PDB file of C-alpha atoms in Angstrom:
ATOM      1  CA  GLN A 408     447.173  75.330  60.342  1.00 76.00           C
ATOM      2  CA  SER A 409     444.696  73.131  62.223  1.00 86.00           C
ATOM      3  CA  VAL A 410     445.850  70.444  64.643  1.00 91.00           C
ATOM      4  CA  LEU A 411     443.470  67.994  63.001  1.00 96.00           C
ATOM      5  CA  THR A 412     443.859  67.569  59.246  1.00 96.00           C
ATOM      6  CA  GLN A 413     440.860  67.270  56.962  1.00 97.00           C
ATOM      7  CA  PRO A 414     440.662  67.421  53.163  1.00 97.00           C
ATOM      8  CA  LEU A 415     439.585  70.867  51.984  1.00 96.00           C
ATOM      9  CA  SER A 416     436.856  69.433  49.799  1.00 97.00           C
ATOM     10  CA  ALA A 417     434.878  66.339  48.941  1.00 98.00           C
ATOM     11  CA  SER A 418     432.150  65.673  46.429  1.00 97.00           C
ATOM     12  CA  GLY A 419     429.684  63.092  45.273  1.00 96.00           C
ATOM     13  CA  THR A 420     426.497  62.613  43.321  1.00 97.00           C
ATOM     14  CA  PRO A 421     423.101  61.951  44.900  1.00 97.00           C
ATOM     15  CA  GLY A 422     422.893  58.418  46.250  1.00 97.00           C
ATOM     16  CA  GLN A 423     426.653  57.951  46.477  1.00 97.00           C
ATOM     17  CA  ARG A 424     428.698  57.303  49.600  1.00 97.00           C
ATOM     18  CA  VAL A 425     431.407  59.746  50.557  1.00 98.00           C
ATOM     19  CA  THR A 426     433.966  59.595  53.328  1.00 98.00           C
ATOM     20  CA  ILE A 427     435.678  62.516  55.054  1.00 98.00           C
ATOM     21  CA  SER A 428     438.889  61.835  56.942  1.00 98.00           C
ATOM     22  CA  CYS A 429     440.308  63.524  60.022  1.00 98.00           C
ATOM     23  CA  SER A 430     443.960  62.913  60.859  1.00 98.00           C
ATOM     24  CA  GLY A 431     445.415  63.669  64.276  1.00 97.00           C
ATOM     25  CA  SER A 432     448.024  62.301  66.652  1.00 97.00           C
ATOM     26  CA  THR A 433     448.607  60.351  69.835  1.00 96.00           C
ATOM     27  CA  SER A 434     447.855  63.443  71.902  1.00 96.00           C
ATOM     28  CA  ASN A 435     444.343  63.838  70.542  1.00 96.00           C
ATOM     29  CA  ILE A 436     442.439  61.346  68.379  1.00 96.00           C
ATOM     30  CA  GLU A 437     444.205  58.180  69.480  1.00 96.00           C
ATOM     31  CA  PHE A 438     443.080  58.384  73.107  1.00 94.00           C
ATOM     32  CA  ASN A 439     440.083  60.722  73.018  1.00 95.00           C
ATOM     33  CA  PRO A 440     436.690  60.378  71.344  1.00 95.00           C
ATOM     34  CA  VAL A 441     435.951  62.354  68.206  1.00 97.00           C
ATOM     35  CA  SER A 442     432.857  64.364  67.355  1.00 97.00           C
ATOM     36  CA  TRP A 443     431.674  65.561  63.961  1.00 98.00           C
ATOM     37  CA  TYR A 444     429.657  68.668  63.084  1.00 97.00           C
ATOM     38  CA  GLN A 445     427.731  69.798  60.035  1.00 97.00           C
ATOM     39  CA  HIS A 446     427.804  73.515  59.374  1.00 94.00           C
ATOM     40  CA  LEU A 447     425.676  75.443  56.926  1.00 90.00           C
ATOM     41  CA  PRO A 448     426.386  79.151  56.368  1.00 79.00           C
ATOM     42  CA  ARG A 449     424.789  81.477  58.912  1.00 78.00           C
ATOM     43  CA  THR A 450     423.424  78.610  60.980  1.00 88.00           C
ATOM     44  CA  ALA A 451     424.379  76.899  64.215  1.00 91.00           C
ATOM     45  CA  PRO A 452     426.745  73.952  63.719  1.00 93.00           C
ATOM     46  CA  LYS A 453     424.932  70.643  64.203  1.00 96.00           C
ATOM     47  CA  LEU A 454     426.317  67.657  66.091  1.00 96.00           C
ATOM     48  CA  LEU A 455     426.319  64.599  63.802  1.00 97.00           C
ATOM     49  CA  VAL A 456     428.490  62.076  65.627  1.00 97.00           C
ATOM     50  CA  TYR A 457     429.822  61.884  69.183  1.00 96.00           C
ATOM     51  CA  HIS A 458     432.070  59.415  70.991  1.00 95.00           C
ATOM     52  CA  SER A 459     433.563  58.656  67.561  1.00 95.00           C
ATOM     53  CA  ASN A 460     430.654  56.507  66.324  1.00 96.00           C
ATOM     54  CA  GLN A 461     427.445  57.458  68.134  1.00 96.00           C
ATOM     55  CA  ARG A 462     424.610  59.435  66.534  1.00 97.00           C
ATOM     56  CA  PRO A 463     422.381  61.831  68.473  1.00 94.00           C
ATOM     57  CA  SER A 464     418.689  61.194  68.155  1.00 94.00           C
ATOM     58  CA  GLY A 465     417.316  62.735  64.988  1.00 94.00           C
ATOM     59  CA  VAL A 466     420.491  62.311  62.945  1.00 96.00           C
ATOM     60  CA  PRO A 467     419.828  59.931  60.032  1.00 96.00           C
ATOM     61  CA  ASP A 468     421.700  56.630  60.020  1.00 95.00           C
ATOM     62  CA  ARG A 469     423.160  57.683  56.669  1.00 97.00           C
ATOM     63  CA  PHE A 470     425.793  59.419  58.785  1.00 98.00           C
ATOM     64  CA  SER A 471     428.317  57.191  60.539  1.00 97.00           C
ATOM     65  CA  GLY A 472     431.600  57.744  62.294  1.00 97.00           C
ATOM     66  CA  SER A 473     434.616  55.566  62.939  1.00 97.00           C
ATOM     67  CA  LYS A 474     438.048  55.846  64.492  1.00 97.00           C
ATOM     68  CA  SER A 475     441.267  53.885  64.177  1.00 96.00           C
ATOM     69  CA  GLY A 476     444.532  54.874  65.763  1.00 96.00           C
ATOM     70  CA  THR A 477     445.211  58.546  65.134  1.00 97.00           C
ATOM     71  CA  SER A 478     442.566  58.969  62.428  1.00 98.00           C
ATOM     72  CA  ALA A 479     438.807  59.247  62.301  1.00 98.00           C
ATOM     73  CA  SER A 480     436.300  59.231  59.468  1.00 98.00           C
ATOM     74  CA  LEU A 481     432.784  60.406  58.748  1.00 98.00           C
ATOM     75  CA  ALA A 482     430.880  58.446  56.131  1.00 98.00           C
ATOM     76  CA  ILE A 483     427.739  59.724  54.453  1.00 98.00           C
ATOM     77  CA  SER A 484     425.790  57.188  52.465  1.00 97.00           C
ATOM     78  CA  GLY A 485     422.854  57.833  50.155  1.00 97.00           C
ATOM     79  CA  LEU A 486     424.118  61.357  49.557  1.00 97.00           C
ATOM     80  CA  GLN A 487     421.380  63.997  49.328  1.00 97.00           C
ATOM     81  CA  PRO A 488     421.489  67.584  48.035  1.00 96.00           C
ATOM     82  CA  GLU A 489     420.809  68.921  51.542  1.00 95.00           C
ATOM     83  CA  ASP A 490     424.032  67.285  52.742  1.00 96.00           C
ATOM     84  CA  GLU A 491     425.985  70.014  50.969  1.00 96.00           C
ATOM     85  CA  ALA A 492     427.718  71.771  53.854  1.00 96.00           C
ATOM     86  CA  ASP A 493     430.996  72.122  55.732  1.00 95.00           C
ATOM     87  CA  TYR A 494     431.970  69.265  58.035  1.00 97.00           C
ATOM     88  CA  TYR A 495     434.304  69.519  61.028  1.00 97.00           C
ATOM     89  CA  CYS A 496     435.895  66.952  63.310  1.00 97.00           C
ATOM     90  CA  ALA A 497     436.859  67.788  66.893  1.00 97.00           C
ATOM     91  CA  THR A 498     438.434  66.249  69.952  1.00 96.00           C
ATOM     92  CA  TRP A 499     440.404  67.097  73.092  1.00 94.00           C
ATOM     93  CA  ASP A 500     444.172  67.447  72.839  1.00 93.00           C
ATOM     94  CA  ASP A 501     446.027  66.245  75.938  1.00 93.00           C
ATOM     95  CA  SER A 502     449.263  68.056  75.073  1.00 94.00           C
ATOM     96  CA  LEU A 503     447.704  71.409  74.211  1.00 91.00           C
ATOM     97  CA  ASN A 504     445.145  71.011  77.001  1.00 89.00           C
ATOM     98  CA  ASN A 505     442.327  72.360  74.873  1.00 90.00           C
ATOM     99  CA  TRP A 506     439.745  71.403  72.291  1.00 93.00           C
ATOM    100  CA  VAL A 507     440.976  71.173  68.714  1.00 94.00           C
ATOM    101  CA  PHE A 508     439.042  71.181  65.458  1.00 95.00           C
ATOM    102  CA  GLY A 509     439.826  70.111  61.948  1.00 96.00           C
ATOM    103  CA  GLY A 510     440.068  72.778  59.287  1.00 94.00           C
ATOM    104  CA  GLY A 511     436.769  71.691  57.791  1.00 95.00           C
ATOM    105  CA  THR A 512     435.765  69.874  54.609  1.00 97.00           C
ATOM    106  CA  LYS A 513     433.404  71.465  52.118  1.00 96.00           C
ATOM    107  CA  LEU A 514     431.116  68.780  50.724  1.00 97.00           C
ATOM    108  CA  THR A 515     429.607  69.432  47.313  1.00 97.00           C
ATOM    109  CA  VAL A 516     426.724  67.356  46.002  1.00 96.00           C
ATOM    110  CA  LEU A 517     427.101  67.375  42.228  1.00 92.00           C
TER     111      LEU A 517
ATOM    112  CA  GLN B 524     414.297  72.613  73.516  1.00 89.00           C
ATOM    113  CA  MET B 525     417.688  74.023  74.431  1.00 91.00           C
ATOM    114  CA  GLN B 526     418.539  77.251  72.646  1.00 95.00           C
ATOM    115  CA  LEU B 527     421.562  79.536  72.821  1.00 96.00           C
ATOM    116  CA  GLN B 528     421.657  83.068  71.438  1.00 96.00           C
ATOM    117  CA  GLU B 529     424.686  85.334  71.153  1.00 97.00           C
ATOM    118  CA  SER B 530     424.499  89.104  71.403  1.00 96.00           C
ATOM    119  CA  GLY B 531     426.998  91.918  71.722  1.00 94.00           C
ATOM    120  CA  SER B 532     429.207  94.395  69.958  1.00 87.00           C
ATOM    121  CA  GLY B 533     429.488  93.780  66.219  1.00 92.00           C
ATOM    122  CA  LEU B 534     432.246  96.309  65.589  1.00 96.00           C
ATOM    123  CA  VAL B 535     435.217  96.797  67.888  1.00 97.00           C
ATOM    124  CA  LYS B 536     438.197  99.077  67.449  1.00 97.00           C
ATOM    125  CA  PRO B 537     441.724  97.633  67.568  1.00 97.00           C
ATOM    126  CA  SER B 538     443.202  97.439  71.077  1.00 96.00           C
ATOM    127  CA  GLN B 539     439.728  97.628  72.656  1.00 97.00           C
ATOM    128  CA  THR B 540     437.726  94.868  74.346  1.00 97.00           C
ATOM    129  CA  LEU B 541     435.240  92.613  72.592  1.00 97.00           C
ATOM    130  CA  SER B 542     432.149  91.737  74.643  1.00 97.00           C
ATOM    131  CA  LEU B 543     429.581  89.040  73.899  1.00 98.00           C
ATOM    132  CA  THR B 544     426.802  87.401  75.884  1.00 98.00           C
ATOM    133  CA  CYS B 545     425.119  84.040  75.354  1.00 98.00           C
ATOM    134  CA  ALA B 546     421.551  83.723  76.600  1.00 98.00           C
ATOM    135  CA  VAL B 547     420.520  80.147  77.375  1.00 96.00           C
ATOM    136  CA  SER B 548     416.894  78.996  77.264  1.00 96.00           C
ATOM    137  CA  GLY B 549     415.249  75.614  77.578  1.00 94.00           C
ATOM    138  CA  GLY B 550     417.558  74.552  80.385  1.00 92.00           C
ATOM    139  CA  SER B 551     419.435  75.906  83.366  1.00 92.00           C
ATOM    140  CA  ILE B 552     423.132  76.744  83.385  1.00 92.00           C
ATOM    141  CA  SER B 553     423.042  75.966  87.109  1.00 89.00           C
ATOM    142  CA  SER B 554     422.075  72.323  86.525  1.00 84.00           C
ATOM    143  CA  GLY B 555     425.738  71.466  86.717  1.00 81.00           C
ATOM    144  CA  ASP B 556     425.521  68.823  84.032  1.00 86.00           C
ATOM    145  CA  TYR B 557     427.369  70.750  81.358  1.00 92.00           C
ATOM    146  CA  SER B 558     430.099  73.233  80.593  1.00 93.00           C
ATOM    147  CA  TRP B 559     429.546  76.360  78.515  1.00 96.00           C
ATOM    148  CA  SER B 560     432.009  77.282  75.800  1.00 96.00           C
ATOM    149  CA  TRP B 561     432.899  80.005  73.358  1.00 97.00           C
ATOM    150  CA  ILE B 562     434.154  78.959  69.916  1.00 97.00           C
ATOM    151  CA  ARG B 563     435.039  81.220  67.012  1.00 95.00           C
ATOM    152  CA  GLN B 564     435.524  80.972  63.271  1.00 93.00           C
ATOM    153  CA  PRO B 565     437.637  83.593  61.527  1.00 91.00           C
ATOM    154  CA  LEU B 566     436.212  84.286  58.076  1.00 86.00           C
ATOM    155  CA  GLY B 567     437.330  81.642  55.621  1.00 84.00           C
ATOM    156  CA  LYS B 568     439.020  79.589  58.336  1.00 87.00           C
ATOM    157  CA  GLY B 569     438.220  76.722  60.676  1.00 88.00           C
ATOM    158  CA  LEU B 570     436.786  76.615  64.171  1.00 91.00           C
ATOM    159  CA  GLU B 571     438.843  77.591  67.219  1.00 93.00           C
ATOM    160  CA  TRP B 572     437.833  76.844  70.814  1.00 94.00           C
ATOM    161  CA  ILE B 573     438.255  79.874  73.071  1.00 96.00           C
ATOM    162  CA  GLY B 574     437.384  78.528  76.509  1.00 94.00           C
ATOM    163  CA  TYR B 575     434.680  77.282  78.836  1.00 94.00           C
ATOM    164  CA  ILE B 576     433.036  77.965  82.158  1.00 94.00           C
ATOM    165  CA  TYR B 577     431.098  75.866  84.633  1.00 90.00           C
ATOM    166  CA  TYR B 578     428.229  77.248  86.686  1.00 83.00           C
ATOM    167  CA  THR B 579     430.658  77.192  89.620  1.00 84.00           C
ATOM    168  CA  LYS B 580     432.627  79.853  87.698  1.00 83.00           C
ATOM    169  CA  ASN B 581     435.587  77.536  87.116  1.00 90.00           C
ATOM    170  CA  THR B 582     437.111  78.397  83.753  1.00 92.00           C
ATOM    171  CA  HIS B 583     439.658  77.091  81.268  1.00 91.00           C
ATOM    172  CA  TYR B 584     441.016  78.952  78.278  1.00 93.00           C
ATOM    173  CA  ASN B 585     442.829  78.133  75.070  1.00 92.00           C
ATOM    174  CA  PRO B 586     446.484  79.035  75.786  1.00 89.00           C
ATOM    175  CA  SER B 587     446.760  80.585  72.328  1.00 87.00           C
ATOM    176  CA  LEU B 588     444.712  83.547  73.562  1.00 87.00           C
ATOM    177  CA  LYS B 589     447.599  84.532  75.822  1.00 81.00           C
ATOM    178  CA  SER B 590     445.343  85.414  78.760  1.00 88.00           C
ATOM    179  CA  ARG B 591     443.276  87.967  76.807  1.00 94.00           C
ATOM    180  CA  GLY B 592     440.009  86.092  77.315  1.00 94.00           C
ATOM    181  CA  THR B 593     437.647  86.216  80.273  1.00 96.00           C
ATOM    182  CA  ILE B 594     434.489  84.123  80.492  1.00 96.00           C
ATOM    183  CA  SER B 595     431.933  84.818  83.205  1.00 96.00           C
ATOM    184  CA  VAL B 596     428.538  83.413  84.112  1.00 94.00           C
ATOM    185  CA  ASP B 597     425.381  84.992  85.511  1.00 93.00           C
ATOM    186  CA  THR B 598     423.204  82.153  86.768  1.00 91.00           C
ATOM    187  CA  SER B 599     420.402  84.552  87.762  1.00 93.00           C
ATOM    188  CA  LYS B 600     420.025  85.565  84.106  1.00 96.00           C
ATOM    189  CA  ASN B 601     420.935  82.104  82.764  1.00 95.00           C
ATOM    190  CA  GLN B 602     423.648  83.526  80.566  1.00 96.00           C
ATOM    191  CA  PHE B 603     427.386  83.543  80.177  1.00 96.00           C
ATOM    192  CA  SER B 604     429.704  86.091  78.628  1.00 97.00           C
ATOM    193  CA  LEU B 605     433.015  86.527  76.853  1.00 97.00           C
ATOM    194  CA  LYS B 606     435.389  89.444  77.030  1.00 97.00           C
ATOM    195  CA  LEU B 607     438.448  89.488  74.794  1.00 97.00           C
ATOM    196  CA  SER B 608     440.904  92.309  75.412  1.00 96.00           C
ATOM    197  CA  SER B 609     443.474  94.015  73.190  1.00 96.00           C
ATOM    198  CA  VAL B 610     441.783  92.861  70.015  1.00 96.00           C
ATOM    199  CA  THR B 611     443.397  93.001  66.591  1.00 96.00           C
ATOM    200  CA  ALA B 612     442.134  92.294  63.096  1.00 95.00           C
ATOM    201  CA  ALA B 613     443.015  88.641  63.690  1.00 93.00           C
ATOM    202  CA  ASP B 614     440.149  88.486  66.191  1.00 95.00           C
ATOM    203  CA  THR B 615     437.593  89.260  63.483  1.00 96.00           C
ATOM    204  CA  ALA B 616     435.406  86.164  63.413  1.00 96.00           C
ATOM    205  CA  VAL B 617     431.983  84.669  63.905  1.00 95.00           C
ATOM    206  CA  TYR B 618     431.740  83.847  67.617  1.00 97.00           C
ATOM    207  CA  TYR B 619     429.615  80.913  68.758  1.00 97.00           C
ATOM    208  CA  CYS B 620     428.512  79.864  72.202  1.00 97.00           C
ATOM    209  CA  ALA B 621     427.942  76.172  72.780  1.00 97.00           C
ATOM    210  CA  ARG B 622     426.963  73.662  75.460  1.00 96.00           C
ATOM    211  CA  GLY B 623     429.688  71.165  76.181  1.00 93.00           C
ATOM    212  CA  PRO B 624     430.582  68.296  78.479  1.00 87.00           C
ATOM    213  CA  ILE B 625     431.493  68.219  82.128  1.00 84.00           C
ATOM    214  CA  ASP B 626     434.412  65.942  81.261  1.00 83.00           C
ATOM    215  CA  LEU B 627     436.134  67.863  78.510  1.00 79.00           C
ATOM    216  CA  THR B 628     438.199  64.919  77.313  1.00 79.00           C
ATOM    217  CA  LEU B 629     435.177  62.709  76.714  1.00 80.00           C
ATOM    218  CA  GLY B 630     432.532  65.059  75.450  1.00 83.00           C
ATOM    219  CA  TYR B 631     431.154  67.030  72.601  1.00 94.00           C
ATOM    220  CA  PHE B 632     429.199  70.213  71.885  1.00 96.00           C
ATOM    221  CA  ASP B 633     425.549  69.330  71.435  1.00 94.00           C
ATOM    222  CA  TYR B 634     423.903  72.745  71.226  1.00 95.00           C
ATOM    223  CA  TRP B 635     425.270  75.857  69.529  1.00 96.00           C
ATOM    224  CA  GLY B 636     424.124  79.412  69.008  1.00 96.00           C
ATOM    225  CA  GLN B 637     423.658  80.853  65.528  1.00 94.00           C
ATOM    226  CA  GLY B 638     426.829  82.888  65.853  1.00 95.00           C
ATOM    227  CA  ALA B 639     427.648  86.589  66.088  1.00 96.00           C
ATOM    228  CA  LEU B 640     429.952  88.327  63.642  1.00 96.00           C
ATOM    229  CA  VAL B 641     432.483  90.585  65.327  1.00 97.00           C
ATOM    230  CA  THR B 642     434.621  92.818  63.163  1.00 97.00           C
ATOM    231  CA  VAL B 643     437.737  94.510  64.502  1.00 97.00           C
ATOM    232  CA  SER B 644     438.337  97.703  62.575  1.00 95.00           C
ATOM    233  CA  SER B 645     439.060 101.341  63.204  1.00 94.00           C
TER     234      SER B 645
END
């Protein structure tokens, strides 16, 4: 059972916009920034969003992050087949005193 | 370009010690600008942070490991290592090394290794 709650799966057709949620608590998301990672099998996870809504250079602006209260979201617009992957949210938990991740959301591009 | 590469024992017997090393290239661990973490993913499950080390050898571990983990750094070889003692089948996972922030509460992991599968089995 992950500290951060994500839906197990999400799906969309090419060109659509999908949103993946990440639910936490006052000890993690509410007061700490959230990062998002894209993970393809047998590859290194890739940082997509940091500080809740900032994109590293090289990440397309189709990917955007937001945070409100104890929840965060990753939105992917203009969905492409290569976006099919697992997506994880992460942040620091002040009560546990360690990093926590969501359980991951498997995105399927139909 | 920063690159991290894990290496180590792929098969470990129960109750023994798992050992992994992360070689860092494209940047120096001694720069002091980052922390260096181990993160694992049990098969079919989510990611779990194990702990981190600074080049000063200061460390911090996930309490859930119950003091079984030890992370060390060798600045002369630009690498850091993980040892996990008294392993059980529950420690079977893909282990990743990653570069993280100096301020853990404000940061993120911007570079990751490809991962190393470690299986605990007799």
